[in-house]
XYZ file of N, CA, C and O in Angstrom:
484
model
N -28.103 37.325 20.176
C -27.640 36.723 18.940
C -28.750 35.902 18.315
O -29.223 35.046 19.008
N -29.067 36.092 17.083
C -30.298 35.272 16.484
C -29.630 33.868 16.095
O -28.322 33.605 16.078
N -30.578 32.980 15.741
C -30.097 31.565 15.562
C -29.390 31.557 14.142
O -28.329 30.957 13.963
N -29.840 32.388 13.203
C -28.924 32.594 11.995
C -27.593 33.062 12.127
O -26.553 32.521 11.506
N -27.333 33.935 13.069
C -26.015 34.540 13.448
C -25.215 33.336 14.038
O -24.029 33.141 13.836
N -25.784 32.528 14.919
C -25.068 31.483 15.617
C -24.691 30.555 14.660
O -23.476 29.838 14.731
N -25.465 30.134 13.648
C -25.205 29.149 12.832
C -24.038 29.572 11.817
O -23.170 28.876 11.562
N -24.083 30.822 11.418
C -22.904 31.442 10.607
C -21.638 31.287 11.249
O -20.500 30.939 10.821
N -21.783 31.632 12.599
C -20.550 31.682 13.317
C -19.952 30.459 13.608
O -18.812 30.083 13.478
N -20.907 29.270 13.988
C -20.395 27.872 14.017
C -19.772 27.397 12.678
O -18.832 26.806 12.739
N -20.312 27.593 11.616
C -19.926 27.258 10.320
C -18.510 27.808 10.003
O -17.665 27.155 9.671
N -18.353 29.205 10.350
C -17.129 29.613 10.082
C -16.086 29.073 11.021
O -14.879 28.868 10.595
N -16.354 28.949 12.213
C -15.476 28.201 13.175
C -14.946 26.809 12.637
O -13.790 26.542 12.638
N -15.921 25.987 12.255
C -15.542 24.715 11.663
C -14.609 24.789 10.362
O -13.769 24.065 10.217
N -15.141 25.534 9.527
C -14.398 25.820 8.281
C -12.961 26.233 8.492
O -12.043 25.734 7.869
N -12.781 27.416 9.500
C -11.505 27.684 9.790
C -10.726 26.650 10.425
O -9.579 26.450 10.236
N -11.355 25.801 11.287
C -10.576 24.600 11.829
C -10.125 23.644 10.899
O -8.877 23.178 10.930
N -11.011 23.243 10.027
C -10.611 22.250 8.981
C -9.526 22.796 8.121
O -8.632 22.195 7.727
N -9.670 24.074 7.667
C -8.646 24.640 6.701
C -7.271 24.763 7.468
O -6.271 24.331 6.855
N -7.364 24.911 8.839
C -6.023 24.965 9.485
C -5.422 23.583 9.711
O -4.204 23.439 9.624
N -6.178 22.603 10.004
C -5.933 21.350 9.970
C -5.163 20.818 8.663
O -4.095 20.230 8.626
N -5.758 21.192 7.547
C -5.407 20.789 6.247
C -4.029 21.524 6.110
O -3.123 20.855 5.461
N -4.149 22.761 6.500
C -2.828 23.525 6.117
C -1.541 23.132 6.986
O -0.507 23.147 6.375
N -1.790 22.629 8.229
C -0.670 22.103 8.957
C -0.334 20.820 8.622
O 0.826 20.330 9.300
N -1.039 20.092 7.845
C -0.539 18.707 7.409
C -0.952 17.799 8.342
O -0.510 16.616 8.351
N -1.988 17.863 9.213
C -2.416 16.877 10.148
C -3.162 15.706 9.481
O -3.465 14.698 9.994
N -3.771 16.148 8.255
C -4.389 14.905 7.516
C -3.518 14.351 6.388
O -3.929 13.788 5.444
N -2.162 14.619 6.509
C -1.394 14.296 5.329
C -0.948 12.795 5.270
O -0.603 12.339 4.296
N -0.857 11.922 6.300
C -0.485 10.515 6.129
C -1.288 9.807 4.865
O -0.741 9.106 4.205
N -2.544 10.239 4.896
C -3.430 9.392 3.867
C -2.852 10.021 2.472
O -2.578 9.171 1.485
N -2.825 11.218 2.305
C -2.430 11.827 1.157
C -0.893 11.400 0.749
O -0.649 11.210 -0.451
N -0.087 11.361 1.834
C 1.291 10.886 1.657
C 1.363 9.408 1.138
O 2.174 9.180 0.136
N 0.537 8.463 1.768
C 0.475 7.118 1.273
C 0.025 7.075 -0.165
O 0.671 6.289 -0.970
N -1.066 7.774 -0.402
C -1.430 7.748 -1.877
C -0.505 8.235 -2.729
O -0.549 7.753 -3.889
N 0.365 9.049 -2.409
C 1.477 9.683 -3.440
C 2.466 8.551 -3.712
O 3.004 8.547 -4.793
N 2.520 7.538 -2.813
C 3.539 6.551 -3.103
C 2.938 5.320 -3.895
O 3.855 4.453 -4.286
N 1.877 5.207 -3.913
C 1.142 4.096 -4.740
C 0.105 3.362 -3.907
O 0.099 3.537 -2.643
N -0.684 2.564 -4.445
C -1.792 1.878 -3.815
C -1.459 0.834 -2.850
O -2.319 0.588 -2.050
N -0.322 0.299 -2.943
C 0.111 -0.690 -2.030
C 1.092 -0.320 -0.950
O 1.689 -1.034 -0.068
N 1.286 0.937 -0.981
C 2.402 1.612 0.159
C 2.234 0.989 1.626
O 2.909 0.739 2.334
N 0.733 1.049 1.880
C 0.314 0.539 3.279
C 0.261 -0.831 3.391
O -0.030 -1.372 4.655
N 0.589 -1.703 2.392
C 0.646 -3.120 2.514
C -0.685 -3.811 2.288
O -0.894 -4.989 2.578
N -1.756 -3.114 1.707
C -3.143 -3.489 1.707
C -3.487 -3.202 0.247
O -3.868 -2.055 -0.029
N -3.492 -4.162 -0.712
C -4.068 -3.905 -1.888
C -4.189 -5.162 -2.712
O -3.781 -6.272 -2.461
N -4.926 -5.099 -3.827
C -4.968 -6.259 -4.849
C -4.540 -5.581 -6.029
O -4.692 -4.479 -6.496
N -3.534 -6.319 -6.698
C -2.877 -5.843 -7.966
C -2.702 -7.124 -8.900
O -2.474 -8.166 -8.479
N -2.653 -6.716 -10.292
C -2.373 -7.740 -11.292
C -1.085 -7.310 -11.778
O -0.925 -6.215 -12.320
N -0.166 -8.306 -11.915
C 1.144 -7.881 -12.522
C 1.368 -9.012 -13.639
O 0.787 -10.078 -13.768
N 1.962 -8.173 -14.755
C 2.203 -9.149 -16.004
C 3.513 -9.358 -16.406
O 3.839 -9.953 -17.465
N 4.542 -8.822 -15.689
C 5.904 -8.912 -15.872
C 6.627 -8.676 -14.629
O 6.092 -8.129 -13.685
N 8.005 -8.790 -14.700
C 8.740 -8.577 -13.339
C 8.564 -7.013 -12.992
O 8.614 -6.246 -14.025
N 8.239 -6.666 -11.876
C 7.923 -5.289 -11.421
C 8.466 -5.128 -9.910
O 8.561 -6.022 -9.300
N 8.372 -3.832 -9.633
C 8.508 -3.364 -8.256
C 7.334 -2.803 -7.766
O 6.764 -2.017 -8.480
N 7.103 -3.198 -6.500
C 5.828 -2.479 -5.818
C 6.340 -1.740 -4.586
O 6.862 -2.312 -3.669
N 6.097 -0.497 -4.471
C 6.650 0.361 -3.314
C 5.702 0.003 -2.230
O 4.606 -0.017 -2.206
N 6.376 -0.209 -0.960
C 5.653 -0.397 0.243
C 6.401 0.416 1.382
O 7.693 0.992 1.041
N 5.887 0.671 2.489
C 6.467 1.506 3.594
C 7.533 0.768 4.189
O 7.434 -0.164 4.959
N 8.676 1.291 4.039
C 9.983 0.555 4.530
C 10.104 0.668 6.178
O 10.666 -0.280 6.729
N 9.351 1.718 6.608
C 9.484 1.731 8.125
C 8.508 0.697 8.713
O 8.922 -0.013 9.921
N 7.466 0.244 8.003
C 6.509 -0.688 8.431
C 6.870 -2.152 8.231
O 6.739 -3.018 9.024
N 7.537 -2.360 7.115
C 7.804 -3.701 6.492
C 9.541 -4.006 6.554
O 9.727 -5.239 6.335
N 10.171 -3.056 6.757
C 11.744 -3.256 6.789
C 12.302 -3.406 5.414
O 13.541 -3.502 5.213
N 11.466 -3.125 4.389
C 11.882 -3.037 2.962
C 11.152 -2.103 2.121
O 9.903 -1.868 2.591
N 11.542 -1.332 1.367
C 10.781 -0.393 0.589
C 10.264 -0.699 -0.836
O 9.252 -0.193 -1.278
N 10.786 -1.795 -1.391
C 10.342 -2.460 -2.703
C 10.128 -3.869 -2.590
O 11.084 -4.598 -2.208
N 8.939 -4.293 -2.934
C 8.644 -5.588 -3.195
C 9.000 -5.981 -4.691
O 8.284 -5.311 -5.466
N 9.773 -6.739 -4.967
C 10.137 -7.163 -6.396
C 9.474 -8.428 -6.828
O 9.647 -9.451 -6.072
N 8.688 -8.303 -7.783
C 8.162 -9.580 -8.471
C 9.206 -9.850 -9.544
O 9.252 -9.153 -10.613
N 9.935 -11.061 -9.490
C 10.970 -11.293 -10.310
C 10.533 -12.385 -11.331
O 11.239 -12.351 -12.419
N 9.512 -13.133 -11.212
C 9.299 -14.131 -12.247
C 7.742 -14.510 -12.084
O 7.252 -14.840 -10.946
N 7.164 -14.753 -13.190
C 5.680 -15.024 -13.334
C 5.668 -16.204 -14.291
O 5.923 -15.980 -15.391
N 5.063 -17.354 -13.795
C 4.786 -18.554 -14.834
C 3.553 -19.202 -14.308
O 2.872 -18.722 -13.289
N 2.930 -19.954 -15.077
C 1.674 -20.663 -14.748
C 1.762 -21.527 -13.417
O 0.712 -21.799 -12.776
N 2.934 -21.920 -13.031
C 3.367 -22.853 -11.932
C 3.586 -21.926 -10.607
O 3.461 -22.529 -9.525
N 4.270 -20.922 -10.826
C 4.803 -20.078 -9.654
C 5.020 -18.525 -9.878
O 5.160 -18.100 -10.981
N 5.124 -17.820 -8.825
C 5.368 -16.442 -8.774
C 6.470 -16.277 -7.757
O 6.369 -16.785 -6.681
N 7.533 -15.611 -8.355
C 8.661 -15.530 -7.374
C 8.845 -14.079 -7.082
O 8.646 -13.144 -7.939
N 9.126 -13.720 -5.788
C 9.361 -12.373 -5.261
C 10.530 -12.242 -4.463
O 11.001 -13.156 -3.869
N 11.119 -11.011 -4.325
C 12.204 -10.789 -3.564
C 12.250 -9.302 -3.016
O 11.413 -8.593 -3.462
N 12.838 -9.158 -1.829
C 13.077 -7.708 -1.235
C 14.442 -7.706 -0.594
O 14.883 -8.671 -0.303
N 14.942 -6.526 -0.539
C 16.254 -6.234 0.222
C 15.812 -5.462 1.397
O 15.280 -4.287 1.068
N 16.125 -5.861 2.534
C 15.915 -5.017 3.817
C 16.607 -3.779 3.848
O 17.722 -3.589 3.270
N 16.193 -2.857 4.682
C 16.885 -1.577 4.929
C 18.341 -1.850 5.487
O 19.172 -1.094 5.365
N 18.483 -3.097 6.062
C 19.799 -3.369 6.652
C 20.635 -4.157 5.741
O 21.819 -4.642 6.094
N 20.130 -4.505 4.559
C 20.906 -5.204 3.449
C 20.593 -6.678 3.343
O 21.134 -7.341 2.502
N 19.759 -7.117 4.191
C 19.387 -8.544 4.051
C 18.592 -8.969 2.934
O 17.787 -8.058 2.582
N 18.718 -10.027 2.260
C 17.911 -10.348 1.050
C 16.790 -11.342 1.524
O 17.068 -12.210 2.096
N 15.493 -11.104 1.223
C 14.476 -11.923 1.430
C 13.942 -12.480 0.069
O 13.858 -11.632 -0.881
N 13.469 -13.621 0.070
C 12.809 -14.139 -1.210
C 11.750 -15.163 -1.052
O 11.865 -15.891 0.068
N 10.931 -15.347 -1.898
C 9.967 -16.508 -1.748
C 9.386 -16.629 -3.033
O 9.395 -16.085 -4.020
N 8.654 -17.977 -3.129
C 7.958 -18.298 -4.228
C 6.833 -19.124 -3.730
O 6.842 -19.961 -2.925
N 5.792 -19.180 -4.677
C 4.682 -19.878 -4.267
C 3.768 -20.105 -5.634
O 3.905 -19.413 -6.482
N 2.882 -21.173 -5.515
C 2.098 -21.435 -6.715
C 0.827 -20.595 -6.518
O 0.617 -20.230 -5.447
N 0.030 -20.722 -7.434
C -1.341 -20.086 -7.313
C -2.188 -20.568 -6.126
O -2.222 -21.924 -5.972
N -2.770 -19.781 -5.336
C -3.424 -20.268 -4.154
C -2.532 -20.183 -2.872
O -3.205 -20.222 -1.810
N -1.378 -19.873 -3.094
C -0.389 -19.880 -1.885
C -0.003 -18.347 -1.409
O -0.492 -17.497 -2.125
N 0.668 -18.383 -0.355
C 0.979 -17.099 0.230
C 2.398 -17.164 0.685
O 2.953 -18.156 1.163
N 3.152 -16.022 0.473
C 4.480 -15.828 0.935
C 4.510 -14.726 1.852
O 3.732 -13.660 1.812
N 5.197 -14.884 3.019
C 5.325 -13.945 4.093
C 6.681 -13.312 4.088
O 7.746 -14.071 4.256
N 6.968 -12.050 3.842
C 8.317 -11.359 3.987
C 8.108 -10.378 5.099
O 7.464 -9.405 4.806
N 8.996 -10.579 6.161
C 8.797 -9.874 7.317
C 7.332 -9.891 7.878
O 6.669 -11.011 7.955
N 6.659 -8.753 7.896
C 5.297 -8.812 8.188
C 4.325 -8.342 7.182
O 3.114 -7.895 7.354
N 4.712 -8.798 5.904
C 3.917 -8.439 4.813
C 3.633 -9.784 4.156
O 4.519 -10.570 3.883
N 2.161 -10.141 3.910
C 1.803 -11.358 3.211
C 1.493 -10.965 1.803
O 0.769 -10.002 1.535
N 1.984 -11.958 0.907
C 1.707 -11.724 -0.539
C 0.891 -13.020 -1.008
O 1.674 -14.112 -0.978
N -0.371 -12.872 -1.276
C -1.062 -13.983 -1.715
C -1.218 -14.082 -3.072
O -1.493 -12.945 -3.821
N -0.911 -15.121 -3.747
C -1.185 -15.377 -5.288
C -2.565 -15.940 -5.474
O -2.604 -17.113 -5.196
N -3.482 -15.244 -5.873
C -4.795 -15.601 -6.012
C -5.091 -16.538 -7.167
O -5.711 -17.547 -7.193
N -4.468 -16.071 -8.346
C -4.580 -16.836 -9.629
C -3.397 -16.437 -10.585
O -2.800 -15.247 -10.428
N -3.025 -17.262 -11.702
C -2.150 -16.959 -12.537
C -2.799 -17.434 -13.896
O -3.176 -18.451 -14.033
N -2.959 -16.404 -14.934
C -3.457 -16.812 -16.277
C -2.442 -16.173 -17.187
O -2.260 -15.046 -17.228
N -1.877 -17.299 -17.862
C -0.618 -16.972 -18.840
C 0.415 -16.427 -17.906
O 0.946 -17.054 -17.147
N 0.690 -15.125 -18.237
C 1.833 -14.422 -17.499
C 1.226 -13.412 -16.632
O 2.099 -12.299 -16.227
N 0.010 -13.454 -16.302
C -0.661 -12.428 -15.416
C -1.012 -13.063 -14.008
O -1.692 -13.934 -13.902
N -0.487 -12.479 -12.957
C -0.652 -12.938 -11.725
C -1.646 -11.888 -10.911
O -1.182 -10.631 -10.893
N -2.596 -12.229 -10.168
C -3.369 -11.523 -9.410
C -2.946 -11.733 -7.894
O -2.904 -12.888 -7.420
N -2.336 -10.781 -7.301
C -1.710 -10.770 -5.951
C -2.644 -9.905 -4.990
O -3.290 -8.939 -5.332
N -2.622 -10.330 -3.738
C -3.266 -9.758 -2.696
C -2.185 -9.406 -1.565
O -1.698 -10.389 -1.089
N -1.931 -8.197 -1.136
C -0.953 -7.791 -0.202
C -1.735 -7.498 1.023
O -2.910 -6.867 0.894
N -1.133 -7.996 2.171
C -1.926 -7.749 3.539
C -0.936 -7.632 4.556
O 0.176 -8.319 4.356
N -1.193 -7.035 5.635
C -0.216 -6.903 6.740
C -0.834 -7.430 7.989
O -2.005 -7.751 7.958
C-alpha cells in the first residue's frame, strides 16, 4: 500500500468517524446550550435596559429563568422561581453581586436604565 493510499484511507476513517459522531448527537450539548441563549450555561456578559427574563439551565441552577425586575441608577432587582416553587430574589447596587442558588449575578455598572451584568457559576 503506497503512502498516498494510506493517507486517503486514514482521512476517510476520520471523516466517517466525525460524521458519525455528529449524526449521533455526541457533540450536541454545545449546540443545545447555544439554542437556549448565550447565558444558558450561567456564564455570560449581558446588558439589559428593561425588565426581562434570561434563560438558564434549570437542572444546574434550580430555576429556568432569571428575571430582571427593576433597573435604576441605584439598584438592580432580580428574581427567580425554583423548579420546586420557592421564590428567590435579590437586589444590589452597581458593583455588587447577588447569588441565587449557585448562580452569581454581578452588576458591573448602571447608566440610565441600562445595566451591565456578568453571570457566573
